[in-house]
Tab-separated table of C-alpha atoms in Angstrom:
chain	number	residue	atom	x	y	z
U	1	UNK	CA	11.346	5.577	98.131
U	2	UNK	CA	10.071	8.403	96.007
U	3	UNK	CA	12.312	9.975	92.702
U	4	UNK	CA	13.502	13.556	93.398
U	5	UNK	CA	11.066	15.555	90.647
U	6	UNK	CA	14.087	17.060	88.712
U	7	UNK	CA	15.514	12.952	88.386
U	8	UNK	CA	11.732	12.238	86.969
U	9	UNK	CA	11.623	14.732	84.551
U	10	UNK	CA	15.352	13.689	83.403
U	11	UNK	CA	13.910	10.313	82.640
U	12	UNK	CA	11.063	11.163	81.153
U	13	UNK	CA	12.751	13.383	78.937
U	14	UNK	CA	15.105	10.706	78.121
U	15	UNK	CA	12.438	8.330	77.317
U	16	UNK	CA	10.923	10.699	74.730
U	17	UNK	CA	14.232	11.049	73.044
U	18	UNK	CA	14.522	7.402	73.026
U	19	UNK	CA	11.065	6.986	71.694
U	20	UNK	CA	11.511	9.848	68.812
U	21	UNK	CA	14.535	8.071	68.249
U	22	UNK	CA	12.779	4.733	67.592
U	23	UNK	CA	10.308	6.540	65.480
U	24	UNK	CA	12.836	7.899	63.161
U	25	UNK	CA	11.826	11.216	63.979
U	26	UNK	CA	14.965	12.419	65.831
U	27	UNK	CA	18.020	14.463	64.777
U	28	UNK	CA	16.611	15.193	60.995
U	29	UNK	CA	16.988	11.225	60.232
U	30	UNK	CA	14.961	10.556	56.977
U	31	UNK	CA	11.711	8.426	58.112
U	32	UNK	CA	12.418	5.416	55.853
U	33	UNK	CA	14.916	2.777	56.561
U	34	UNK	CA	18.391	3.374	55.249
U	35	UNK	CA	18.024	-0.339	54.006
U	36	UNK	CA	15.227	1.155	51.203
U	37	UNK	CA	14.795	3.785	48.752
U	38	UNK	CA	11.833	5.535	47.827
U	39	UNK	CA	11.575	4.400	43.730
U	40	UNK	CA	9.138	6.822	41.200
U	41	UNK	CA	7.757	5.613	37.930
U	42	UNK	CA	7.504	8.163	35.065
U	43	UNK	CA	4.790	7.415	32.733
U	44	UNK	CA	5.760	8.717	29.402
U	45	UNK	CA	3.213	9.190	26.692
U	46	UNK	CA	3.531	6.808	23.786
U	47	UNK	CA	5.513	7.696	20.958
U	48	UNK	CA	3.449	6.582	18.063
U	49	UNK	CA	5.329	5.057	14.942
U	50	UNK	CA	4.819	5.442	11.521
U	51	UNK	CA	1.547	4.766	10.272
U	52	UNK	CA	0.393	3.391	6.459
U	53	UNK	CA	-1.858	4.617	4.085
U	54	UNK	CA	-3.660	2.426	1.560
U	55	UNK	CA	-3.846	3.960	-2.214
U	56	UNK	CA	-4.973	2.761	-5.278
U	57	UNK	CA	-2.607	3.723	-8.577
U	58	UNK	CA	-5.337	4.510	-10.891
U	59	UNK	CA	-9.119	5.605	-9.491
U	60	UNK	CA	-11.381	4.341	-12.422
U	61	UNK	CA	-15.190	5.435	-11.630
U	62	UNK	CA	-17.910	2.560	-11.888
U	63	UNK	CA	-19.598	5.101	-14.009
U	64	UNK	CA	-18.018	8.112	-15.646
U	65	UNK	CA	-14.850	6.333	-16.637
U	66	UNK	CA	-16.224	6.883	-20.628
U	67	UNK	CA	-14.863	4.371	-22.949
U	68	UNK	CA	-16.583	0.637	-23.262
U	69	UNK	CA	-15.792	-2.500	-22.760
U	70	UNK	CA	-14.329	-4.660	-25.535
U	71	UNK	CA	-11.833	-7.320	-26.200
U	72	UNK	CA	-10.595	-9.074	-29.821
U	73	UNK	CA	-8.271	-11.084	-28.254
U	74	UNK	CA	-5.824	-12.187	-25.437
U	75	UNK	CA	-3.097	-9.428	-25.013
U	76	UNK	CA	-0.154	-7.801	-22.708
U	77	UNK	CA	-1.768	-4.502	-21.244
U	78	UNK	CA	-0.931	-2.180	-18.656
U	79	UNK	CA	1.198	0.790	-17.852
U	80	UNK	CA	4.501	1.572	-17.481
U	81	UNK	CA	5.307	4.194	-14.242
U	82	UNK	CA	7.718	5.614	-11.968
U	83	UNK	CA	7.458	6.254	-7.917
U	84	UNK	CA	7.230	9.692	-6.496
U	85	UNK	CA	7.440	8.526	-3.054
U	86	UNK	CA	8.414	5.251	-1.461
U	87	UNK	CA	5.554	2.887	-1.687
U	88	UNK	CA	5.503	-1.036	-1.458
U	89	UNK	CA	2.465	-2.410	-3.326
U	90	UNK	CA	0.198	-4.874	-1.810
U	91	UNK	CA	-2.266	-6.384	-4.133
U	92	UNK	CA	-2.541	-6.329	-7.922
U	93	UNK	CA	-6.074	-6.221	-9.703
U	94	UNK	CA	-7.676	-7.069	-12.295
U	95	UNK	CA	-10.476	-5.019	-14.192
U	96	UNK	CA	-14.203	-6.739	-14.167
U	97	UNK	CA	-16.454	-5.597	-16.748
U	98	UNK	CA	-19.463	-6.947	-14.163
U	99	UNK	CA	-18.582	-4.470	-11.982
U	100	UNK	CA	-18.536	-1.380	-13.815
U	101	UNK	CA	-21.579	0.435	-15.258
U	102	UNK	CA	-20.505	0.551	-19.004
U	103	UNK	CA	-22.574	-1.005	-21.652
U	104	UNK	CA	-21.839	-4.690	-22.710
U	105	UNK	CA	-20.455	-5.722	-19.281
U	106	UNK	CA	-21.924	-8.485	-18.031
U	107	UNK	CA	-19.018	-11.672	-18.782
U	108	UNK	CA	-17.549	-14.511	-17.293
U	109	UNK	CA	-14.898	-13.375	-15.137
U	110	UNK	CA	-11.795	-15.777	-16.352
U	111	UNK	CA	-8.763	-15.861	-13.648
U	112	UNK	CA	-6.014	-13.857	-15.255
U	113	UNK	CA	-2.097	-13.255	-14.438
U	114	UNK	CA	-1.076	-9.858	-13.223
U	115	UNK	CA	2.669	-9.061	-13.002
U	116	UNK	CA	5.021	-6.275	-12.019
U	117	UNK	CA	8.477	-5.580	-13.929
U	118	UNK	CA	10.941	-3.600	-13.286
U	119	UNK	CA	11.570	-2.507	-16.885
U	120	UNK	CA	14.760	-0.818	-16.396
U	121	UNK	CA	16.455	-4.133	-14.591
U	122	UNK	CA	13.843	-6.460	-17.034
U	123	UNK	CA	12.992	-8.082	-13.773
U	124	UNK	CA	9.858	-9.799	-12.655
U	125	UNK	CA	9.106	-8.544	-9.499
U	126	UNK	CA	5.737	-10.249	-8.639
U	127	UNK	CA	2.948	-12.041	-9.939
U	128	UNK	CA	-0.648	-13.226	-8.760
U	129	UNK	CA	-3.495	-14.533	-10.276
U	130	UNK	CA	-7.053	-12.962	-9.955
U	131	UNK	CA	-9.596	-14.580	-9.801
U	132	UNK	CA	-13.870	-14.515	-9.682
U	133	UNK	CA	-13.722	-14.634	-6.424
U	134	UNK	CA	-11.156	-12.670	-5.037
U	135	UNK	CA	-13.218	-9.027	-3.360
U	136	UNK	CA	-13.465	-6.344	-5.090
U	137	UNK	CA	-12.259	-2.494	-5.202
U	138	UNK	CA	-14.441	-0.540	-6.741
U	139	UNK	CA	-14.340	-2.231	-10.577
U	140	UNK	CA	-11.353	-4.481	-9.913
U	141	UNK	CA	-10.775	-7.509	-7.614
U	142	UNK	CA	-7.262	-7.491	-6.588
U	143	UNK	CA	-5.384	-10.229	-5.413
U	144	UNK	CA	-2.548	-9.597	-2.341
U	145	UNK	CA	1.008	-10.499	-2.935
U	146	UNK	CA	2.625	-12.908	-1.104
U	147	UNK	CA	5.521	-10.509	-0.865
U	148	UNK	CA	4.969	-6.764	-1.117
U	149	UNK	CA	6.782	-5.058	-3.942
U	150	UNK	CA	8.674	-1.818	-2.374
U	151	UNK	CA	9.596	0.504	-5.181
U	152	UNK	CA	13.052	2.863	-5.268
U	153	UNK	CA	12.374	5.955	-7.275
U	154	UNK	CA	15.224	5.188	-9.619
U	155	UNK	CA	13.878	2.946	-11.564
U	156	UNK	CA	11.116	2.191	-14.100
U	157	UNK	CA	8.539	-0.350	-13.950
U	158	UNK	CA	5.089	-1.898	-15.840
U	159	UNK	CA	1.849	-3.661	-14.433
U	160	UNK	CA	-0.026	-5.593	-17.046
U	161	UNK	CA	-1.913	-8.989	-17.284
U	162	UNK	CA	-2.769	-10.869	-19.810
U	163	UNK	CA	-6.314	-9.936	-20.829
U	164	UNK	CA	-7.194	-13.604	-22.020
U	165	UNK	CA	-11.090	-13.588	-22.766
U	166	UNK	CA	-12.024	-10.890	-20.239
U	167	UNK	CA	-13.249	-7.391	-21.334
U	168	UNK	CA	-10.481	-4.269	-20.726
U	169	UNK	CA	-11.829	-0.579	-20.707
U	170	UNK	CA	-11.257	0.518	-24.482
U	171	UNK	CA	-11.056	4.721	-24.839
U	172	UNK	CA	-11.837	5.887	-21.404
U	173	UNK	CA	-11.723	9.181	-20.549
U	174	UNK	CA	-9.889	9.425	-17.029
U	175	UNK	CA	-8.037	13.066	-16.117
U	176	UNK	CA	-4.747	13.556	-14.809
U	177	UNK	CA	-6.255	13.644	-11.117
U	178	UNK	CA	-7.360	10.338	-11.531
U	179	UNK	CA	-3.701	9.060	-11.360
U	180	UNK	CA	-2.337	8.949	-7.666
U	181	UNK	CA	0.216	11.165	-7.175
U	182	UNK	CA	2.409	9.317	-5.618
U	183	UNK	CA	3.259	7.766	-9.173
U	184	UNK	CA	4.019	9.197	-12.413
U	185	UNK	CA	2.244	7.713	-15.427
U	186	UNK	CA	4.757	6.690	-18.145
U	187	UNK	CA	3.047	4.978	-20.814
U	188	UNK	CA	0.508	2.290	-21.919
U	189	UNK	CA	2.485	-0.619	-22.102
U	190	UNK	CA	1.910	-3.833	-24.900
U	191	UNK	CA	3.410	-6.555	-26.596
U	192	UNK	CA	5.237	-6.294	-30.193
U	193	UNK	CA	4.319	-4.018	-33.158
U	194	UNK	CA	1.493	-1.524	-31.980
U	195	UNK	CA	0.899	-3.713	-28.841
U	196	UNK	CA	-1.125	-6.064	-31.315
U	197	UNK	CA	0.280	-8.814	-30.629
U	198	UNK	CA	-2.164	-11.698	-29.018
U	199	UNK	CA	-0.783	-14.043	-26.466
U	200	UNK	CA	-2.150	-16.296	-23.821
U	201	UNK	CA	1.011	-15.789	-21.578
U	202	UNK	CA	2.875	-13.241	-19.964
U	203	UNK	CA	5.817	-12.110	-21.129
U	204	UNK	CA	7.728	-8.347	-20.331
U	205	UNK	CA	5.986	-5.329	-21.952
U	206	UNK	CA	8.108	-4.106	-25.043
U	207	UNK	CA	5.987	-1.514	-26.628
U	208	UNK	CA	4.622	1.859	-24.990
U	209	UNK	CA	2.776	4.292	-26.116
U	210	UNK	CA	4.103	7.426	-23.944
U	211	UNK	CA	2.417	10.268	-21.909
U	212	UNK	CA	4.878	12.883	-22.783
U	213	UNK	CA	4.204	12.537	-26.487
U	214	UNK	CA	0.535	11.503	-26.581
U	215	UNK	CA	-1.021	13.611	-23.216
U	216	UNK	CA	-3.931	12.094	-21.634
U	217	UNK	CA	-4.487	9.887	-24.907
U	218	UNK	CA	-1.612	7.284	-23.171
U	219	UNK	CA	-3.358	6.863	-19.965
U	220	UNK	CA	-6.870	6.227	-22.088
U	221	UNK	CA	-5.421	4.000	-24.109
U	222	UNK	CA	-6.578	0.639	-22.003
U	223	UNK	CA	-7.641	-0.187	-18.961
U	224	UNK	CA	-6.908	-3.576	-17.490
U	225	UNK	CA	-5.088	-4.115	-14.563
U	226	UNK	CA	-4.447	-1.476	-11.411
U	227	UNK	CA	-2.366	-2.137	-8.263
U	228	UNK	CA	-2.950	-0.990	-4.400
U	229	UNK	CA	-0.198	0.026	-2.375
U	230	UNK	CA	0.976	1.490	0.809
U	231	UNK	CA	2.813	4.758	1.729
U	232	UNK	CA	4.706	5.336	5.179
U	233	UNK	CA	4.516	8.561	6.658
């Protein structure tokens, strides 16, 4: 028996319903399951942290430094300084007559202590020995700390080494620019009366010869030892 037309078209219009329905296309129902949730990922760009910047304390030309080298005898030399920023320092060098361009260099590089106080605690902070064969920085070879040294910029503090047989830089002729700015030079720094007094081992600095009554003449005392370090930004 044949459907009456209007019962056809009432079941075919039900069956599209149904079949919308089924879809999820029907009566404004979202077209994922209730069950699940559509998830985004935001990509953020990366935030970059702070970043280091190597330095040397004092920048001593292979040639143009002026002065010569010399030595007539072991002593304490160095200089005394304060921080301007916060820096930790890395390595500690030692100066190396073969690498320089002044007369009368060429020597047997001996190994030689390098140390760091903190002269207003009298505190050794660090020590390391350089050697012939540790690389070199333009006329030093520096040696890396096991431990950096980060410096407050309270206090006062010395590098020196004990020059044993090696050559130092006697009456150079370095400018103010040659001294990093994040440091303030303070004084040459020696052992007893004048800084005359020999010695094969380290001990504290306990004489200075100071930049704020001698100028440019303190930092040209002596050159022997130097120190890298690191600044955060």
């Amino acid at each position: 028996m044949k459907k009456h037309p209007s019962v056809v078209s009432g079941l075919v219009a039900a069956a599209l319903v149904l079949a919308l329905l089924a879809a999820g296309c029907g009566g404004g129902q979202s077209a994922v399951p209730p069950s699940q949730s559509v998830s985004t990922t935001t990509t953020s760009a990366p935030t970059s942290g702070p970043t280091t910047t190597s330095n040397v304390a004092l920048t001593v030309p292979a040639s143009g430094s002026g002065g010569f080298n010399y030595t007539q005898g072991s002593y304490i030399e160095g200089f005394e300084f304060t921080a301007n920023n916060s820096i930790s320092i890395t390595k500690l060098g030692a100066y190396d007559s073969n690498l320089s361009a002044l007369s009368g260099g060429s020597e047997t590089f001996v190994t030689v202590p390098v140390t760091v106080y903190d002269i207003s605690s009298h505190t050794r902070l660090g020590s390391v020995n350089v050697r012939a064969s540790d690389p070199p920085t333009g006329v030093y070879r520096y040696a890396a700390l096991s431990n950096p040294i980060t410096l407050s910029k309270t206090d006062t503090y010395a590098i020196v080494w004990v020059s044993l047989s090696n050559y130092y830089i006697a009456s150079p002729t370095l400018v103010a620019s040659d001294v990093n700015p994040a440091i303030k030079y303070v004084a040459m720094a020696g052992y007893g009366p004048g800084g005359l007094t020999t010695t094969s081992t380290m001990v504290e600095p306990n004489w200075f010869f100071t930049e704020s009554a001698n100028g440019l003449h303190a930092v040209n005392y002596d050159l022997g030892p130097n120190f890298m370090f690191t600044t955060s930004h």
